[in-house]
Coordinates of C-alpha atoms and ligand atoms in Angstrom, one line a residue:
Chain N
M1 CA -36.0 55.7 -15.5
T2 CA -38.3 53.2 -17.2
D3 CA -36.4 50.5 -19.0
I4 CA -39.2 48.8 -21.0
Y5 CA -37.2 45.6 -21.6
G6 CA -35.4 44.3 -18.6
P7 CA -32.4 42.0 -18.2
V8 CA -31.0 39.8 -21.0
T9 CA -31.2 36.1 -20.6
D10 CA -29.8 35.0 -23.9
W11 CA -27.2 37.1 -25.8
Q12 CA -27.7 35.3 -29.1
D13 CA -31.5 35.8 -29.4
D14 CA -32.5 38.4 -26.9
F15 CA -29.5 40.7 -27.3
D16 CA -29.5 44.2 -25.7
H17 CA -26.5 46.5 -25.5
A18 CA -28.2 48.8 -23.1
V19 CA -28.2 46.5 -20.1
P20 CA -25.3 47.5 -17.8
E21 CA -23.7 44.0 -18.1
Y22 CA -23.0 44.5 -21.8
N23 CA -20.4 47.2 -21.5
E24 CA -19.0 45.7 -18.3
R25 CA -18.3 42.4 -20.0
A26 CA -18.0 43.6 -23.6
H27 CA -14.6 42.1 -24.4
E28 CA -15.7 38.7 -23.2
I29 CA -19.1 38.9 -25.0
W30 CA -17.4 39.8 -28.3
A31 CA -14.8 37.1 -28.0
E32 CA -17.6 34.5 -27.4
F33 CA -19.4 35.6 -30.5
Q34 CA -16.2 35.7 -32.6
A35 CA -15.4 32.1 -31.6
S36 CA -18.9 30.8 -32.0
G37 CA -20.5 29.5 -35.2
C38 CA -22.9 32.4 -35.4
P39 CA -21.3 35.8 -34.9
V40 CA -24.6 37.7 -35.4
A41 CA -26.9 38.4 -32.4
H42 CA -30.6 39.1 -32.8
S43 CA -33.3 40.6 -30.7
D44 CA -36.9 41.6 -30.9
R45 CA -36.2 44.5 -28.7
Y46 CA -36.3 48.0 -30.2
G47 CA -38.6 46.8 -33.0
G48 CA -35.9 44.3 -34.3
L49 CA -32.2 44.5 -33.8
W50 CA -29.1 42.7 -35.3
A51 CA -25.5 42.8 -34.1
P52 CA -22.6 41.3 -36.1
F53 CA -19.3 41.0 -34.2
T54 CA -16.7 40.2 -36.8
H55 CA -14.5 42.7 -38.7
E56 CA -15.6 41.2 -42.0
L57 CA -19.3 41.8 -41.4
V58 CA -19.0 45.2 -39.8
H59 CA -16.8 46.3 -42.7
E60 CA -19.3 45.0 -45.2
I61 CA -22.3 46.8 -43.7
A62 CA -20.3 50.0 -43.2
Y63 CA -19.7 50.1 -47.0
D64 CA -23.1 48.9 -48.1
T65 CA -25.2 52.1 -48.4
D66 CA -27.6 50.3 -50.8
H67 CA -29.0 47.9 -48.2
F68 CA -28.5 49.9 -45.0
T69 CA -29.4 53.5 -44.3
S70 CA -27.8 55.9 -41.8
Q71 CA -31.2 57.7 -41.2
G72 CA -31.0 56.3 -37.7
V73 CA -27.6 55.7 -36.0
V74 CA -28.6 55.4 -32.4
V75 CA -30.7 52.4 -31.6
N76 CA -33.7 53.3 -29.5
T77 CA -37.4 52.5 -29.0
G78 CA -38.6 54.8 -31.8
R79 CA -37.7 55.5 -35.5
P80 CA -36.3 58.8 -36.9
L81 CA -39.0 61.1 -38.2
I82 CA -36.9 62.9 -40.8
E83 CA -36.2 60.7 -43.8
A84 CA -33.0 59.9 -45.7
P85 CA -31.1 61.2 -47.6
V86 CA -31.0 64.2 -45.2
G87 CA -32.1 62.6 -41.9
P88 CA -32.3 64.4 -38.5
A89 CA -28.6 65.2 -38.0
P90 CA -26.7 65.7 -41.2
P91 CA -24.2 64.3 -42.3
I92 CA -24.2 61.4 -39.9
T93 CA -27.9 60.6 -40.6
S94 CA -27.6 61.3 -44.3
D95 CA -27.2 58.8 -47.2
P96 CA -25.6 59.4 -50.6
P97 CA -25.8 61.6 -52.5
F98 CA -26.8 64.3 -49.9
H99 CA -24.3 62.9 -47.4
N100 CA -21.2 64.2 -49.3
I101 CA -22.7 67.7 -49.7
A102 CA -23.4 68.0 -46.0
R103 CA -20.1 66.4 -45.0
R104 CA -18.0 68.7 -47.2
L105 CA -19.4 71.8 -45.5
L106 CA -18.0 70.5 -42.1
L107 CA -14.7 69.1 -43.3
P108 CA -12.7 72.3 -43.5
P109 CA -13.2 73.4 -39.9
F110 CA -12.1 69.9 -38.7
S111 CA -9.1 69.5 -41.0
P112 CA -5.8 68.5 -39.4
K113 CA -4.2 71.9 -39.7
V114 CA -7.1 73.9 -38.4
I115 CA -7.5 71.5 -35.4
A116 CA -3.8 71.5 -34.6
A117 CA -4.2 75.2 -33.7
W118 CA -6.4 74.1 -30.7
E119 CA -3.6 72.2 -29.0
P120 CA -2.4 75.0 -26.6
E121 CA -6.0 75.6 -25.5
V122 CA -6.7 71.9 -24.9
R123 CA -3.4 71.6 -22.9
R124 CA -4.3 74.6 -20.8
L125 CA -7.7 73.1 -20.1
C126 CA -6.2 69.8 -19.0
R127 CA -3.7 71.5 -16.7
D128 CA -6.4 73.6 -15.2
L129 CA -8.5 70.5 -14.4
L130 CA -5.4 68.8 -12.8
D131 CA -4.7 72.0 -10.7
R132 CA -8.3 72.0 -9.5
M133 CA -7.9 68.5 -8.0
G134 CA -6.3 70.3 -5.0
E135 CA -3.7 69.0 -2.6
I136 CA -2.6 65.5 -3.4
T137 CA -0.9 63.1 -0.9
P138 CA 0.9 60.5 -2.9
G139 CA -0.1 56.9 -2.1
E140 CA -3.3 58.2 -0.4
S141 CA -5.3 60.6 -2.5
V142 CA -7.9 59.1 -4.8
V143 CA -9.2 61.3 -7.6
D144 CA -11.9 60.4 -10.1
A145 CA -10.3 60.5 -13.5
A146 CA -13.6 60.3 -15.3
I147 CA -15.6 62.8 -13.3
Q148 CA -12.8 65.3 -12.3
Y149 CA -10.9 65.1 -15.6
A150 CA -12.1 63.2 -18.7
Q151 CA -15.7 64.3 -18.8
S152 CA -14.9 68.0 -18.8
I153 CA -12.4 68.1 -21.6
P154 CA -14.4 67.5 -24.8
V155 CA -17.5 69.3 -23.6
N156 CA -15.5 72.5 -23.0
V157 CA -13.7 72.3 -26.3
I158 CA -16.9 71.7 -28.4
A159 CA -18.8 74.4 -26.5
R160 CA -16.1 76.9 -27.3
M161 CA -16.0 75.8 -30.9
L162 CA -19.8 76.2 -31.3
G163 CA -19.7 79.5 -29.3
F164 CA -22.0 78.3 -26.5
P165 CA -21.6 79.3 -22.9
T166 CA -19.1 76.9 -21.2
E167 CA -21.1 77.3 -18.0
D168 CA -23.8 75.1 -19.6
E169 CA -21.3 72.2 -19.5
E170 CA -23.6 70.2 -17.2
L171 CA -26.6 70.8 -19.4
F172 CA -24.8 69.5 -22.5
R173 CA -23.7 66.4 -20.7
G174 CA -27.4 65.9 -19.7
F175 CA -28.6 66.3 -23.3
V176 CA -26.0 63.8 -24.6
H177 CA -26.9 61.3 -21.8
D178 CA -30.5 61.5 -22.7
V179 CA -29.9 60.9 -26.4
L180 CA -27.3 58.1 -26.0
E181 CA -28.0 56.3 -22.8
R182 CA -31.8 56.6 -22.3
I183 CA -32.5 54.5 -25.4
N184 CA -34.8 52.0 -23.8
E185 CA -37.4 54.5 -22.5
P186 CA -40.9 55.0 -24.1
V187 CA -41.0 57.0 -27.3
E188 CA -43.1 59.8 -25.6
V189 CA -40.4 60.3 -23.0
R190 CA -37.7 60.5 -25.7
M191 CA -39.7 63.0 -27.7
E192 CA -39.9 65.2 -24.5
F193 CA -36.2 65.3 -24.0
M194 CA -35.4 65.8 -27.7
Q195 CA -37.7 68.8 -27.6
R196 CA -35.8 70.3 -24.7
L197 CA -32.6 69.9 -26.7
D198 CA -34.2 71.5 -29.8
D199 CA -35.5 74.4 -27.7
Y200 CA -32.1 75.1 -26.2
L201 CA -30.4 75.0 -29.6
T202 CA -33.1 77.2 -31.3
A203 CA -32.4 79.9 -28.7
Q204 CA -28.6 79.6 -29.3
I205 CA -29.1 79.8 -33.0
E206 CA -31.3 82.9 -32.7
E207 CA -28.7 84.5 -30.5
H208 CA -26.0 83.8 -33.1
R209 CA -28.2 85.2 -35.9
E210 CA -28.4 88.5 -34.0
N211 CA -24.7 88.5 -33.0
P212 CA -22.7 86.5 -35.6
R213 CA -19.1 85.8 -34.6
D214 CA -16.2 83.6 -35.4
D215 CA -17.5 80.2 -34.3
L216 CA -19.0 77.0 -35.8
T217 CA -22.6 78.1 -35.2
S218 CA -22.1 81.3 -37.2
Y219 CA -20.2 79.4 -39.8
L220 CA -23.2 77.0 -40.3
L221 CA -25.6 79.9 -40.5
G222 CA -23.4 81.4 -43.2
V223 CA -22.6 78.5 -45.5
E224 CA -24.6 77.7 -48.6
I225 CA -25.5 74.6 -50.7
E226 CA -26.0 75.6 -54.3
G227 CA -26.6 79.3 -53.4
Q228 CA -29.1 78.5 -50.6
K229 CA -28.5 79.0 -46.9
L230 CA -29.1 75.8 -44.8
S231 CA -32.5 75.3 -43.3
I232 CA -32.8 75.8 -39.5
E233 CA -33.4 72.1 -39.2
H234 CA -30.1 71.3 -41.0
V235 CA -28.2 73.8 -38.8
R236 CA -29.8 72.5 -35.6
G237 CA -29.3 68.9 -36.7
S238 CA -25.6 69.4 -37.4
I239 CA -25.1 71.1 -34.0
V240 CA -26.9 68.2 -32.3
L241 CA -24.5 65.9 -34.1
L242 CA -21.4 67.8 -33.0
L243 CA -22.6 67.9 -29.4
V244 CA -23.6 64.3 -29.3
A245 CA -20.7 62.9 -31.4
G246 CA -18.0 65.1 -29.7
I247 CA -18.6 64.7 -26.0
D248 CA -19.3 61.1 -24.6
T249 CA -17.1 59.6 -27.3
T250 CA -13.9 61.4 -26.5
W251 CA -14.6 61.4 -22.7
S252 CA -14.9 57.6 -23.0
A253 CA -11.7 57.3 -25.0
I254 CA -9.7 59.4 -22.5
G255 CA -11.3 57.5 -19.5
S256 CA -10.6 54.0 -21.0
S257 CA -7.0 55.0 -21.8
I258 CA -6.4 56.1 -18.2
W259 CA -8.2 53.0 -17.0
H260 CA -5.7 50.9 -19.0
L261 CA -2.7 52.7 -17.7
G262 CA -4.1 52.5 -14.1
T263 CA -4.3 48.7 -14.4
H264 CA -1.2 48.0 -16.5
P265 CA 1.8 49.6 -14.7
D266 CA 4.3 48.4 -17.3
D267 CA 2.5 50.4 -20.1
L268 CA 2.3 53.4 -17.8
R269 CA 6.1 53.2 -17.1
R270 CA 6.9 52.9 -20.8
L271 CA 4.8 56.0 -21.6
V272 CA 6.4 58.0 -18.9
D273 CA 10.0 56.9 -19.8
E274 CA 9.5 57.1 -23.6
P275 CA 6.9 59.8 -24.4
E276 CA 7.6 59.3 -28.2
V277 CA 5.8 55.9 -28.0
M278 CA 2.6 58.0 -27.9
L279 CA 2.5 58.0 -31.7
F280 CA 1.7 54.3 -31.6
A281 CA 0.1 54.1 -28.1
L282 CA -2.6 56.6 -29.2
E283 CA -3.8 54.3 -31.9
E284 CA -3.6 51.2 -29.7
F285 CA -5.8 52.9 -27.1
L286 CA -8.2 53.7 -29.9
R287 CA -8.1 50.1 -31.3
A288 CA -8.3 48.2 -28.0
Y289 CA -10.8 50.5 -26.3
A290 CA -12.7 52.0 -29.2
P291 CA -15.6 53.7 -27.6
V292 CA -18.1 54.0 -30.5
T293 CA -20.6 51.5 -31.9
M294 CA -22.7 52.9 -34.6
A295 CA -26.0 51.7 -36.1
R296 CA -27.9 51.5 -39.3
L297 CA -31.5 50.8 -40.3
V298 CA -32.2 48.0 -42.8
K299 CA -33.6 49.6 -46.0
D300 CA -35.6 46.7 -47.5
D301 CA -36.2 43.1 -46.4
H302 CA -33.2 41.0 -47.4
D303 CA -31.2 38.0 -46.5
F304 CA -27.8 38.9 -45.0
H305 CA -25.6 35.8 -44.7
G306 CA -28.6 33.8 -43.6
C307 CA -30.1 36.5 -41.3
P308 CA -33.6 37.4 -42.5
M309 CA -33.4 41.2 -42.1
K310 CA -36.6 43.2 -42.3
A311 CA -37.0 46.8 -43.4
N312 CA -36.6 49.1 -40.4
D313 CA -34.7 46.6 -38.3
W314 CA -31.7 48.2 -36.5
V315 CA -28.2 46.8 -37.2
L316 CA -25.4 47.7 -34.8
L317 CA -22.0 48.4 -36.2
P318 CA -19.7 47.5 -33.3
F319 CA -16.4 48.9 -34.6
P320 CA -14.9 48.2 -31.1
A321 CA -15.6 44.5 -31.5
A322 CA -14.2 44.5 -35.1
N323 CA -11.0 46.1 -33.7
R324 CA -10.5 43.0 -31.4
D325 CA -11.2 40.4 -34.0
P326 CA -8.4 37.8 -34.2
A327 CA -9.2 37.2 -37.8
Q328 CA -8.1 40.7 -38.6
F329 CA -5.5 41.6 -36.0
D330 CA -2.4 39.8 -34.7
R331 CA -2.8 39.2 -30.9
A332 CA -6.1 41.0 -31.2
T333 CA -6.9 40.9 -27.5
D334 CA -3.5 42.0 -26.3
F335 CA -2.6 45.7 -25.8
I336 CA 0.7 46.3 -27.6
I337 CA 1.7 49.8 -26.8
D338 CA 3.9 50.2 -29.9
R339 CA 1.9 48.1 -32.4
Q340 CA 3.3 48.9 -35.8
E341 CA 0.5 47.7 -38.0
N342 CA -2.8 49.1 -36.9
R343 CA -5.6 49.5 -39.4
H344 CA -8.2 50.0 -36.6
G345 CA -11.7 51.2 -37.4
A346 CA -12.3 53.2 -34.2
F347 CA -13.4 56.2 -36.3
G348 CA -15.6 54.1 -38.6
L349 CA -14.9 52.8 -42.1
G350 CA -16.2 54.2 -45.3
I351 CA -17.9 57.4 -46.1
H352 CA -19.0 58.4 -42.6
R353 CA -15.4 58.3 -41.2
C354 CA -15.4 60.4 -38.1
L355 CA -15.3 64.0 -39.1
G356 CA -14.0 64.9 -35.7
S357 CA -11.2 62.4 -35.7
N358 CA -8.4 65.0 -35.8
L359 CA -9.9 66.8 -32.8
A360 CA -10.6 63.5 -31.0
R361 CA -7.0 62.4 -31.4
L362 CA -5.7 65.8 -30.2
E363 CA -7.9 65.7 -27.1
L364 CA -7.0 62.1 -26.3
K365 CA -3.3 62.6 -26.8
V366 CA -3.0 65.8 -24.8
A367 CA -5.3 64.5 -22.0
V368 CA -3.2 61.4 -21.5
E369 CA 0.1 63.2 -21.9
E370 CA -0.9 65.8 -19.3
F371 CA -2.3 63.3 -16.8
V372 CA 0.8 61.1 -17.0
A373 CA 3.1 64.1 -16.8
R374 CA 1.4 65.2 -13.6
F375 CA 0.9 61.8 -12.1
P376 CA 3.7 59.5 -13.4
S377 CA 2.5 56.7 -11.2
F378 CA -1.1 55.9 -10.3
A379 CA -3.4 52.9 -10.0
V380 CA -7.1 52.2 -10.3
D381 CA -8.4 51.9 -6.8
G382 CA -12.1 51.4 -6.1
D383 CA -15.2 50.5 -8.1
V384 CA -15.3 51.5 -11.7
T385 CA -18.7 52.0 -13.4
W386 CA -19.2 51.9 -17.2
S387 CA -21.6 53.8 -19.5
V388 CA -24.5 52.0 -21.0
G389 CA -25.4 51.8 -24.7
Q390 CA -23.4 52.4 -27.9
I391 CA -20.7 54.5 -26.4
R392 CA -18.4 52.6 -24.0
G393 CA -16.2 54.2 -21.4
P394 CA -15.8 54.5 -17.6
R395 CA -18.2 56.9 -15.9
R396 CA -16.6 56.5 -12.4
L397 CA -12.9 55.9 -12.4
P398 CA -11.3 56.2 -9.0
V399 CA -7.5 56.4 -9.3
R400 CA -5.0 56.4 -6.4
V401 CA -2.2 58.8 -7.2
D402 CA 1.2 57.3 -6.2
S403 CA 3.5 60.1 -7.3
V404 CA 3.2 63.8 -8.3
A405 CA 5.6 65.4 -10.7
Chain K
M1 CA 10.3 53.3 -54.2
R2 CA 7.1 55.4 -54.9
V3 CA 4.0 55.9 -52.9
T4 CA 0.5 56.6 -54.3
V5 CA -2.9 57.5 -52.7
D6 CA -6.1 56.2 -54.2
S7 CA -8.4 59.2 -53.8
E8 CA -11.5 57.1 -54.3
K9 CA -10.6 54.9 -51.3
C10 CA -9.1 57.6 -49.0
Q11 CA -11.5 58.8 -46.3
G12 CA -9.2 61.2 -44.6
H13 CA -8.2 59.2 -41.6
N14 CA -4.9 61.1 -41.7
R15 CA -2.8 58.3 -40.4
C16 CA -0.3 58.7 -43.3
F17 CA 0.2 62.4 -42.6
A18 CA 0.8 61.7 -38.9
L19 CA 3.3 58.9 -39.5
A20 CA 5.1 60.3 -42.6
P21 CA 4.6 64.0 -43.1
E22 CA 7.7 64.0 -45.4
L23 CA 5.7 61.9 -47.9
F24 CA 2.1 62.8 -47.5
D25 CA 0.1 66.0 -47.1
V26 CA -3.6 66.6 -46.5
D27 CA -5.9 69.1 -48.2
D28 CA -8.6 71.3 -46.5
Y29 CA -11.0 68.4 -46.8
G30 CA -8.7 66.0 -45.0
T31 CA -7.9 64.0 -48.1
A32 CA -4.4 62.7 -48.5
V33 CA -2.1 63.6 -51.4
V34 CA 1.5 62.5 -52.0
I35 CA 4.2 65.1 -51.8
G36 CA 5.9 65.7 -55.2
D37 CA 5.8 62.7 -57.4
G38 CA 5.7 60.3 -54.5
S39 CA 9.3 59.2 -54.7
V40 CA 10.6 57.8 -51.5
P41 CA 14.2 58.4 -50.5
A42 CA 15.9 55.3 -49.1
E43 CA 15.9 56.7 -45.5
L44 CA 12.1 57.1 -45.6
E45 CA 11.2 53.6 -46.9
E46 CA 10.5 52.4 -43.4
K47 CA 8.0 55.3 -42.9
A48 CA 6.3 54.6 -46.2
R49 CA 5.7 51.0 -45.2
L50 CA 4.4 52.2 -41.8
A51 CA 1.9 54.4 -43.6
V52 CA 0.7 51.5 -45.7
A53 CA 0.3 49.3 -42.6
N54 CA -1.8 51.9 -40.8
C55 CA -4.2 53.1 -43.5
P56 CA -7.6 51.7 -42.5
E57 CA -9.0 52.1 -46.0
F58 CA -6.1 50.3 -47.8
A59 CA -5.8 53.5 -49.9
I60 CA -2.0 53.7 -50.0
G61 CA 0.0 51.8 -52.6
I62 CA 3.8 51.2 -52.9
E63 CA 5.7 50.6 -56.1
E64 CA 9.1 49.1 -55.4
Ligands
HEM1 C1 -12.5 59.2 -29.7 C2 -13.5 59.9 -30.0 C3 -14.4 59.6 -31.2 C4 -14.7 58.4 -31.8 C5 -14.2 57.0 -31.4 C6 -15.6 58.7 -32.9 C7 -16.2 57.7 -33.7 C8 -17.0 58.0 -34.8 C9 -17.5 57.0 -35.7 C10 -17.2 55.4 -35.5 C11 -18.2 57.6 -36.7 C12 -18.8 56.9 -37.8 C13 -20.3 57.0 -37.9 C14 -21.0 56.0 -38.8 O1 -20.3 55.2 -39.5 O2 -22.2 56.1 -38.9 C15 -18.1 59.0 -36.4 C16 -18.7 60.0 -37.1 C17 -18.7 61.3 -36.8 N1 -18.0 61.9 -35.8 FE1 -16.9 61.0 -34.4 N2 -15.9 60.0 -32.9 C18 -15.1 60.6 -31.9 C19 -15.1 62.0 -31.6 C20 -15.7 63.0 -32.4 C21 -15.6 64.4 -32.2 C22 -14.7 65.0 -31.1 C23 -16.3 65.0 -33.1 C24 -16.6 66.5 -33.4 C25 -16.7 67.4 -32.5 C26 -17.0 64.0 -33.9 C27 -17.8 64.2 -35.0 C28 -18.3 63.3 -35.8 C29 -19.1 63.6 -37.0 C30 -19.6 64.9 -37.4 C31 -19.4 62.3 -37.6 C32 -20.3 62.1 -38.8 C33 -19.5 62.0 -40.1 C34 -20.3 61.6 -41.3 O3 -21.4 61.1 -41.1 O4 -19.8 61.9 -42.4 N3 -16.5 62.8 -33.4 N4 -17.4 59.2 -35.2
SF4_2 S1 -4.3 57.0 -44.0 FE1 -5.4 56.3 -45.8 S2 -7.5 57.0 -45.6 FE2 -6.2 58.1 -44.2 S3 -5.6 60.0 -45.2 FE3 -4.0 58.6 -45.5 S4 -4.6 57.6 -47.4 FE4 -6.4 58.6 -46.7

């Protein structure tokens, strides 16, 4: 891989979230920015990048669709070719007024009641993955909770929803990795792997046109905006979005939650002894370990609280940092398993609120419940590695199993 | 006590529905609505406050 930028020497003026150190030390880096006089980082990398770290500023930008466009939401070396208000992957890359039209098409299949019906399926999948870990010797066996468990859950669920072959699991993870983690590679390289993804999806869409069935791909091919079927670009863009938004995000949330329990035995015991606490624990996992940082592009040159922003600069929206801002949350850096007041923004704030949040919550809840039910006592044991880029979560998570239920 | 939902602010995080399904429902688009006229029986007042404390968009109001 060719990283065109190299290591960061100064977080304030040469910021880069795609160096491995960033996600490893994220909590420290955010706290430093929040305590410093200037909570906004800048960098000339990626053609200009800003990163504010307080809840107040993140909130302000998330609501300000006049000065910031969603046309690009993943910082990288290039700039999106399809313009707002539609953008390459509607509705996440869309701006008002088109955003709401594209979003409303996708809301019903992700509504709380439709998603709740998936629970037995998700539970079966989790149990199956636990079974496949084979013979466990308590106190000795080490399993990788990221590789053998977390990473397989969301990819299987979304592949089934879209009606894609679940055997292509590895391929989907590869696509998502290319889009989200290989952000500092030359534009030509990025164009090549985006083309591979497009080609795969075009073939799937063709196959669904010939054999329509009860899945999201057929649904997208059938719906209309003002009497018109969606363009192939819109259908493909929305599928790219569901794949990219649905996989690494949730896998990261599951992994970080298991990491927390494997390093905080008191919280693990509480969850085992009092499963009802999950109602609050789920939200605290999401607050304290929110996996998703989004981005915007600056629409026109303007001054943002003293920062001279230029048209087409990237701006990161680190919801995970906002969730740990002491100006917004009591004991912001502590994990309080039954936190009663929790207005976290893990799923974003404003009009782009995560459309998959009901599914993500279901997957996270069931995955943690099933893991803890099978392994009531476990501890992180070995080297953990973290993802790079806007989605933060463990990619290797060795866990020693100390008891099996 | 009565609860209200400001439909302009609500973005469908569904926290209210998860915490107090006796007081809130959600439509097919994930937007919250109060059940009935929003009146809160005494035994559900705690849950109503919990819903307020967990709505990220500050969309839920309480009239005492
Ligand atoms: C824990 C897991 C997840 C987290 C933390 C998360 C987080 C987010 C965030 C922060 C946004 C806001 C984007 C913005 O402001 O630009 C978003 C949007 C979105 N997410 Fe998720 N997400 C998760 C899982 C999922 C899943 C499982 C799906 C679906 C399969 C999904 C689908 C979407 C879609 C379609 C949007 C775009 C909504 C719009 O632009 O109106 N997400 N997500
Ligand atoms: S918690 Fe707030 S934003 Fe979410 S559905 Fe309820 S009222 Fe709407």
